[in-house]
Amino acid sequence: MRSLMRTLAVLSALLALAGAQPAFLEYIERRLASFEDRITVWNDQTQRYATEYRDFKNRIISMVENIDKQREEQRRLLEISNSRIERLERELDYMETRNPIPTCIEMDDKLIEQQFTRGQDKKPKQVKAIDCVHAIGSIRAMKIVKKLDTPAGLWTRDVLSDSDKLYVFDGTGNDTVYEFANMRDFTDFPGMVRATKLRLPHPWAGTGHTVFQGFLYYIRTQPDFQVIKYHLANRTVVDSAMFPAEQQIPVYGLSPFTYIDLAADEDGLWALYATQENADHICLARMDLQTLDIEQMWDTPCPIQDAEGAFVICGTVYVVYNSKLRSRSRIQCVFDVSDLVTSENAPLLYFPRRYGTHSSIKYNSGDRHLYAWDDGYQIIYRLSMKDKSEL
């Protein structure tokens, strides 16, 4: 602008020297003054707009910074709330353990009547045959009955043997099994205070054992994989058999301590396993209860990856999955030896979220409950059943 004014001034001087008329000079001066005023206004507006833009930019930056701070604060508060909720759940579980309410195990009227008259009637119990046609419709409820210090383990019942006894495998390997006379002795007293120690002739490994009709079927891994049949009343080994699979690997991706998972249902004894030959999917075998021979084998479509456990109901394998980040457990793959239930027609079932992953899940065909071990918590899941034809 200064350069322009100097140029105009020089021009005005030249015109004056050239003898221009006064009227023309006045006109030139007025035009120059008008140009100068407009330039001054433009300069003022430009500075004002630049100042307003800087102020607006600073306000936006400040608002963004405040939003980031508020988001971090909300995230921190949410983490604190989640931590308090988890701590409150643990405290409630602990209080329930210390002051237990009646167990949520709901039996039908016939089972209750049988327990009531057990001490009066010494006649042999007539076990009614069960038509094996049902499948899981939903997980109706859950109940935490106790907490032990060991993160992984197994607990189960054997209703079909006309006994209220419970059996606890504390850990993933030992030679001792804890036997409780009933559920009350297990839940009302800390630890293993009311348990009878059963020292087995061969140590067990993993969490794939089961109790069926008065016999304990458990897995021995040294020197080779063996299935041991142990008579609980006589405290003797009745039979044993080498498991015929070769080059075995852990059957569940999230439970590396279990190579063979034995499962008992209304239809007999089953074994879930995996081998290097079929390293991506779980295999199923049906076993003879008397001889422990393998009657038939299947390759299921259920992947090993992210599997944490499985159980068998009426010849149908339900595989429970989780993730390494410990999300909700879910039944995501189903295999039925009769081809009536598939993963497509079976409902996708989620377990209530707890603390980690299940190290064992055992189905009891007497009360149709699942007995699970979740990060040291002993849990009962009550199932709602449907006919397979209804799925």
Coordinates of C-alpha atoms in Angstrom, one line a residue:
M1 CA 0.0 0.0 0.0
R2 CA 2.9 2.4 0.8
S3 CA 4.4 1.6 -2.6
L4 CA 1.1 2.5 -4.3
M5 CA 0.8 5.7 -2.4
R6 CA 4.3 6.7 -3.4
T7 CA 3.6 5.9 -7.0
L8 CA 0.4 8.0 -7.0
A9 CA 2.2 10.9 -5.3
V10 CA 4.9 10.8 -8.0
L11 CA 2.2 10.8 -10.6
S12 CA 0.5 13.8 -9.0
A13 CA 3.8 15.6 -8.9
L14 CA 4.4 14.9 -12.5
L15 CA 1.0 16.1 -13.5
A16 CA 1.5 19.3 -11.5
L17 CA 4.8 19.9 -13.2
A18 CA 3.3 19.2 -16.5
G19 CA 0.8 22.1 -16.0
A20 CA -2.3 20.1 -15.5
Q21 CA -5.4 21.9 -14.6
P22 CA -6.4 22.2 -10.9
A23 CA -9.8 20.5 -11.4
F24 CA -8.2 17.4 -12.8
L25 CA -5.7 17.3 -10.0
E26 CA -8.4 17.6 -7.4
Y27 CA -10.2 14.7 -9.1
I28 CA -7.1 12.5 -9.0
E29 CA -6.5 13.3 -5.3
R30 CA -10.1 12.4 -4.5
R31 CA -9.8 9.1 -6.3
L32 CA -6.6 8.4 -4.5
A33 CA -8.1 9.2 -1.1
S34 CA -11.0 6.9 -2.0
F35 CA -8.6 4.1 -2.8
E36 CA -6.7 4.7 0.4
D37 CA -9.9 4.5 2.5
R38 CA -11.0 1.3 0.8
I39 CA -7.6 -0.2 1.3
T40 CA -7.7 0.8 5.0
V41 CA -11.1 -0.8 5.4
W42 CA -10.0 -4.0 3.7
N43 CA -6.9 -4.1 5.8
D44 CA -9.0 -3.7 9.0
Q45 CA -11.5 -6.3 8.0
T46 CA -8.7 -8.8 7.1
Q47 CA -7.1 -8.3 10.5
R48 CA -10.4 -8.7 12.2
Y49 CA -11.2 -11.9 10.3
A50 CA -7.7 -13.3 11.0
T51 CA -8.2 -12.5 14.7
E52 CA -11.7 -14.1 14.8
Y53 CA -10.3 -17.2 13.0
R54 CA -7.5 -17.6 15.5
D55 CA -9.9 -17.2 18.4
F56 CA -12.3 -19.8 16.8
K57 CA -9.4 -22.2 16.2
N58 CA -8.2 -21.8 19.8
R59 CA -11.7 -22.5 21.1
I60 CA -12.1 -25.6 18.9
I61 CA -8.7 -26.9 20.1
S62 CA -9.7 -26.3 23.7
M63 CA -13.0 -28.0 23.2
V64 CA -11.3 -31.1 21.6
E65 CA -8.8 -31.2 24.4
N66 CA -11.6 -31.0 27.0
I67 CA -13.5 -33.8 25.1
D68 CA -10.4 -36.0 25.2
K69 CA -10.0 -35.3 28.9
Q70 CA -13.6 -36.1 29.6
R71 CA -13.4 -39.3 27.5
E72 CA -10.4 -40.5 29.5
E73 CA -12.1 -39.6 32.7
Q74 CA -15.2 -41.5 31.7
R75 CA -13.1 -44.5 30.7
R76 CA -11.3 -44.4 34.0
L77 CA -14.6 -44.2 35.9
L78 CA -16.0 -47.1 33.9
E79 CA -13.0 -49.2 34.7
I80 CA -13.4 -48.3 38.4
S81 CA -17.1 -49.2 38.2
N82 CA -16.3 -52.6 36.5
S83 CA -13.7 -53.3 39.2
R84 CA -16.2 -52.5 41.9
I85 CA -18.9 -54.6 40.4
E86 CA -16.5 -57.6 40.0
R87 CA -15.3 -57.1 43.6
L88 CA -19.0 -56.9 44.8
E89 CA -19.8 -60.1 42.9
R90 CA -16.8 -61.9 44.6
E91 CA -17.9 -60.6 48.0
L92 CA -21.5 -61.8 47.4
D93 CA -20.2 -65.2 46.3
Y94 CA -18.0 -65.3 49.4
M95 CA -20.9 -64.4 51.6
E96 CA -23.1 -67.1 50.0
T97 CA -20.3 -69.6 50.5
R98 CA -20.0 -68.6 54.2
N99 CA -23.7 -68.4 54.7
P100 CA -25.1 -70.7 52.1
I101 CA -28.8 -70.7 51.2
P102 CA -30.4 -74.0 50.2
T103 CA -28.8 -75.4 47.1
C104 CA -30.5 -74.5 43.9
I105 CA -30.4 -78.1 42.7
E106 CA -34.0 -78.8 41.8
M107 CA -35.0 -82.4 41.6
D108 CA -38.2 -83.8 40.3
D109 CA -40.7 -85.2 42.8
K110 CA -39.6 -88.8 42.2
L111 CA -36.0 -88.1 43.1
I112 CA -37.0 -86.1 46.2
E113 CA -39.3 -88.9 47.3
Q114 CA -36.5 -91.5 46.7
Q115 CA -34.1 -89.5 48.9
F116 CA -36.7 -89.1 51.6
T117 CA -37.4 -92.9 51.8
R118 CA -33.9 -94.0 51.2
G119 CA -33.2 -94.7 54.8
Q120 CA -36.5 -96.5 55.3
D121 CA -36.8 -98.6 52.2
K122 CA -33.8 -100.9 51.6
K123 CA -35.2 -102.5 48.5
P124 CA -33.2 -102.2 45.3
K125 CA -34.0 -99.1 43.4
Q126 CA -35.7 -99.6 40.0
V127 CA -34.1 -97.2 37.5
K128 CA -36.4 -96.2 34.8
A129 CA -35.0 -96.3 31.3
I130 CA -34.6 -92.9 29.7
D131 CA -35.5 -92.4 26.1
C132 CA -32.5 -90.6 24.6
V133 CA -34.3 -87.9 22.5
H134 CA -33.7 -84.6 24.3
A135 CA -31.3 -81.7 23.6
I136 CA -30.5 -78.4 25.3
G137 CA -33.1 -75.7 24.8
S138 CA -31.6 -73.1 27.0
I139 CA -29.4 -72.4 30.1
R140 CA -32.1 -71.5 32.7
A141 CA -30.1 -70.5 35.7
M142 CA -26.7 -70.8 37.5
K143 CA -25.6 -71.1 41.1
I144 CA -22.1 -70.7 42.6
V145 CA -21.9 -73.2 45.4
K146 CA -18.3 -72.8 46.6
K147 CA -14.9 -71.4 45.9
L148 CA -11.6 -73.2 46.2
D149 CA -8.1 -71.8 45.8
T150 CA -7.2 -73.9 42.8
P151 CA -8.0 -72.2 39.5
A152 CA -8.5 -75.4 37.5
G153 CA -10.2 -78.6 38.6
L154 CA -13.2 -80.9 38.4
W155 CA -16.2 -81.7 40.5
T156 CA -19.0 -84.1 39.7
R157 CA -21.8 -86.3 41.0
D158 CA -23.1 -89.8 40.3
V159 CA -26.8 -89.8 40.7
L160 CA -27.3 -93.0 38.8
S161 CA -25.5 -95.0 41.4
D162 CA -28.2 -94.2 44.0
S163 CA -25.7 -92.0 45.9
D164 CA -25.6 -88.3 47.0
K165 CA -21.8 -88.3 47.0
L166 CA -19.7 -85.6 45.3
Y167 CA -16.2 -86.1 43.9
V168 CA -13.6 -83.3 43.6
F169 CA -10.4 -83.4 41.6
D170 CA -8.5 -80.4 43.0
G171 CA -6.0 -79.3 40.3
T172 CA -4.9 -80.8 37.1
G173 CA -2.9 -83.7 38.4
N174 CA -2.6 -85.8 41.6
D175 CA -3.2 -89.2 43.1
T176 CA -6.0 -88.1 45.5
V177 CA -9.7 -87.6 44.9
Y178 CA -11.9 -86.0 47.6
E179 CA -15.2 -87.7 48.3
F180 CA -18.1 -85.8 50.0
A181 CA -21.1 -87.6 51.4
N182 CA -23.5 -85.0 50.1
M183 CA -23.8 -81.5 48.8
R184 CA -24.2 -80.0 52.3
D185 CA -20.9 -81.3 53.4
F186 CA -19.3 -79.8 50.4
T187 CA -20.9 -76.3 50.6
D188 CA -21.3 -75.7 54.3
F189 CA -17.7 -76.3 55.3
P190 CA -14.5 -74.6 54.1
G191 CA -12.1 -76.4 51.8
M192 CA -12.0 -80.2 52.1
V193 CA -12.8 -80.4 55.8
R194 CA -15.6 -82.9 55.4
A195 CA -14.1 -84.9 52.6
T196 CA -12.8 -88.5 52.6
K197 CA -9.5 -88.8 50.7
L198 CA -9.4 -91.5 48.1
R199 CA -5.8 -92.3 47.2
L200 CA -5.7 -93.9 43.8
P201 CA -3.2 -96.6 42.8
H202 CA -2.3 -94.5 39.7
P203 CA -2.2 -90.7 39.5
W204 CA -4.7 -88.9 37.4
A205 CA -4.0 -86.1 34.9
G206 CA -6.1 -83.3 33.4
T207 CA -9.8 -82.6 34.1
G208 CA -11.4 -85.2 31.9
H209 CA -12.6 -87.7 34.5
T210 CA -16.1 -88.9 35.3
V211 CA -18.1 -90.9 37.8
F212 CA -20.7 -93.3 36.4
Q213 CA -22.8 -95.9 38.2
G214 CA -20.5 -96.4 41.1
F215 CA -17.2 -96.4 39.1
L216 CA -14.6 -93.7 38.6
Y217 CA -13.3 -93.5 35.1
Y218 CA -10.1 -91.5 35.0
I219 CA -7.1 -90.7 32.8
R220 CA -3.5 -91.8 33.4
T221 CA -0.9 -90.2 31.1
Q222 CA 2.3 -92.0 32.2
P223 CA 3.8 -93.9 30.6
D224 CA 1.0 -93.9 28.1
F225 CA -2.6 -92.7 27.9
Q226 CA -4.7 -95.1 29.8
V227 CA -8.4 -95.2 30.9
I228 CA -8.6 -96.6 34.5
K229 CA -11.9 -98.0 35.8
Y230 CA -11.9 -97.7 39.6
H231 CA -14.6 -99.3 41.9
L232 CA -15.5 -96.6 44.4
A233 CA -17.0 -98.9 47.0
N234 CA -14.3 -101.6 46.9
R235 CA -11.5 -99.1 46.4
T236 CA -10.0 -101.3 43.7
V237 CA -9.0 -101.0 40.0
V238 CA -11.5 -103.1 38.1
D239 CA -10.0 -102.7 34.6
S240 CA -7.8 -100.5 32.5
A241 CA -7.2 -100.0 28.8
M242 CA -4.7 -98.2 26.6
F243 CA -6.4 -95.5 24.6
P244 CA -6.0 -96.4 20.9
A245 CA -5.3 -93.0 19.5
E246 CA -1.7 -92.0 18.6
Q247 CA 0.2 -88.8 18.8
Q248 CA -2.4 -87.1 21.0
I249 CA -2.6 -83.4 21.6
P250 CA -4.7 -81.4 24.1
V251 CA -8.3 -81.7 23.1
Y252 CA -9.2 -78.1 24.0
G253 CA -7.2 -75.0 22.9
L254 CA -7.8 -73.2 26.2
S255 CA -7.4 -76.2 28.4
P256 CA -3.9 -77.5 27.5
F257 CA -3.8 -79.9 30.6
T258 CA -6.6 -82.2 29.2
Y259 CA -5.8 -84.7 26.5
I260 CA -8.8 -87.0 27.0
D261 CA -12.1 -85.8 28.3
L262 CA -14.4 -88.6 29.5
A263 CA -18.1 -87.9 29.5
A264 CA -21.1 -89.9 30.7
D265 CA -24.7 -89.4 29.6
E266 CA -27.9 -91.5 29.4
D267 CA -26.5 -93.5 26.6
G268 CA -23.1 -94.6 28.2
L269 CA -19.5 -93.5 28.3
W270 CA -17.8 -91.3 25.7
A271 CA -14.3 -89.9 25.2
L272 CA -13.3 -86.6 23.5
Y273 CA -9.8 -86.4 22.2
A274 CA -7.5 -85.0 19.5
T275 CA -4.5 -86.1 17.5
Q276 CA -1.8 -84.5 15.4
E277 CA -3.3 -86.3 12.4
N278 CA -6.5 -84.3 12.9
A279 CA -5.1 -81.4 14.8
D280 CA -7.8 -78.9 13.9
H281 CA -11.0 -80.7 15.1
I282 CA -12.2 -82.7 18.1
C283 CA -12.7 -86.4 17.8
L284 CA -15.3 -88.5 19.6
A285 CA -15.3 -92.1 20.7
R286 CA -17.9 -94.3 22.3
M287 CA -16.6 -96.7 24.9
D288 CA -17.8 -100.0 26.3
L289 CA -18.6 -99.5 30.0
Q290 CA -17.5 -103.1 30.9
T291 CA -14.4 -103.7 28.8
L292 CA -13.4 -100.0 28.0
D293 CA -13.1 -101.0 24.3
I294 CA -13.7 -98.4 21.7
E295 CA -17.0 -99.2 19.9
Q296 CA -17.0 -96.4 17.4
M297 CA -15.1 -93.2 16.5
W298 CA -16.2 -89.9 14.8
D299 CA -14.4 -86.9 13.5
T300 CA -16.5 -83.9 14.6
P301 CA -16.5 -80.6 12.8
C302 CA -15.9 -78.7 16.0
P303 CA -12.5 -76.9 16.0
I304 CA -10.0 -77.2 18.8
Q305 CA -9.0 -73.5 18.7
D306 CA -10.6 -71.4 21.5
A307 CA -12.5 -74.5 22.9
E308 CA -12.4 -74.6 26.7
G309 CA -14.5 -77.7 27.3
A310 CA -17.3 -80.0 26.2
F311 CA -19.9 -82.4 27.4
V312 CA -22.3 -85.0 26.0
I313 CA -26.0 -85.3 26.3
C314 CA -28.0 -88.0 24.7
G315 CA -25.2 -88.7 22.2
T316 CA -24.8 -85.1 21.3
V317 CA -21.5 -83.3 21.8
Y318 CA -21.8 -79.6 23.0
V319 CA -18.4 -77.8 22.6
V320 CA -18.0 -74.6 24.7
Y321 CA -15.8 -71.8 23.3
N322 CA -14.3 -68.7 24.8
S323 CA -11.4 -66.4 23.8
K324 CA -8.0 -65.7 25.1
L325 CA -9.3 -62.3 26.4
R326 CA -11.8 -64.2 28.6
S327 CA -15.2 -63.2 27.2
R328 CA -18.5 -65.0 27.7
S329 CA -18.5 -68.8 27.3
R330 CA -20.8 -70.1 24.5
I331 CA -21.8 -73.3 23.0
Q332 CA -20.9 -72.7 19.4
C333 CA -20.4 -76.2 17.9
V334 CA -22.7 -79.2 18.2
F335 CA -22.3 -82.8 16.9
D336 CA -24.9 -85.5 17.2
V337 CA -24.0 -89.1 16.4
S338 CA -27.6 -89.6 15.2
D339 CA -27.5 -86.5 12.9
L340 CA -30.7 -85.1 14.4
V341 CA -29.0 -82.0 16.0
T342 CA -26.5 -79.8 14.2
S343 CA -24.8 -76.5 14.8
E344 CA -27.2 -74.9 12.4
N345 CA -30.5 -75.9 14.1
A346 CA -29.2 -75.9 17.7
P347 CA -29.6 -72.6 19.5
L348 CA -26.4 -70.5 20.2
L349 CA -26.2 -70.6 24.0
Y350 CA -24.3 -68.3 26.2
F351 CA -23.3 -68.9 29.8
P352 CA -23.6 -66.1 32.3
R353 CA -20.3 -64.2 32.4
R354 CA -18.1 -65.1 35.4
Y355 CA -14.4 -64.9 36.0
G356 CA -12.4 -66.8 33.4
T357 CA -12.9 -69.9 31.4
H358 CA -14.2 -73.3 32.4
S359 CA -11.5 -75.9 33.2
S360 CA -14.2 -78.6 33.3
I361 CA -17.9 -79.0 32.5
K362 CA -19.6 -82.3 33.5
Y363 CA -23.2 -83.2 32.7
N364 CA -25.2 -85.2 35.2
S365 CA -28.0 -87.2 33.6
G366 CA -29.8 -87.7 36.9
D367 CA -30.6 -84.1 37.6
R368 CA -29.8 -82.7 34.1
H369 CA -27.4 -80.1 35.5
L370 CA -23.9 -79.1 34.4
Y371 CA -21.2 -79.1 37.1
A372 CA -18.5 -76.6 36.1
W373 CA -15.3 -75.3 37.5
D374 CA -14.6 -71.7 36.6
D375 CA -11.4 -70.1 37.9
G376 CA -11.8 -71.8 41.3
Y377 CA -15.5 -71.4 41.5
Q378 CA -17.7 -74.5 41.6
I379 CA -20.9 -73.7 39.6
I380 CA -24.1 -75.5 38.8
Y381 CA -25.9 -74.7 35.5
R382 CA -29.6 -75.7 35.3
L383 CA -30.7 -76.7 31.8
S384 CA -34.0 -76.5 30.0
M385 CA -34.4 -79.5 27.6
K386 CA -36.3 -80.0 24.4
D387 CA -37.0 -82.9 22.2
K388 CA -34.5 -83.2 19.3
S389 CA -37.4 -83.1 16.8
E390 CA -38.4 -79.6 18.1
L391 CA -35.1 -78.0 17.1

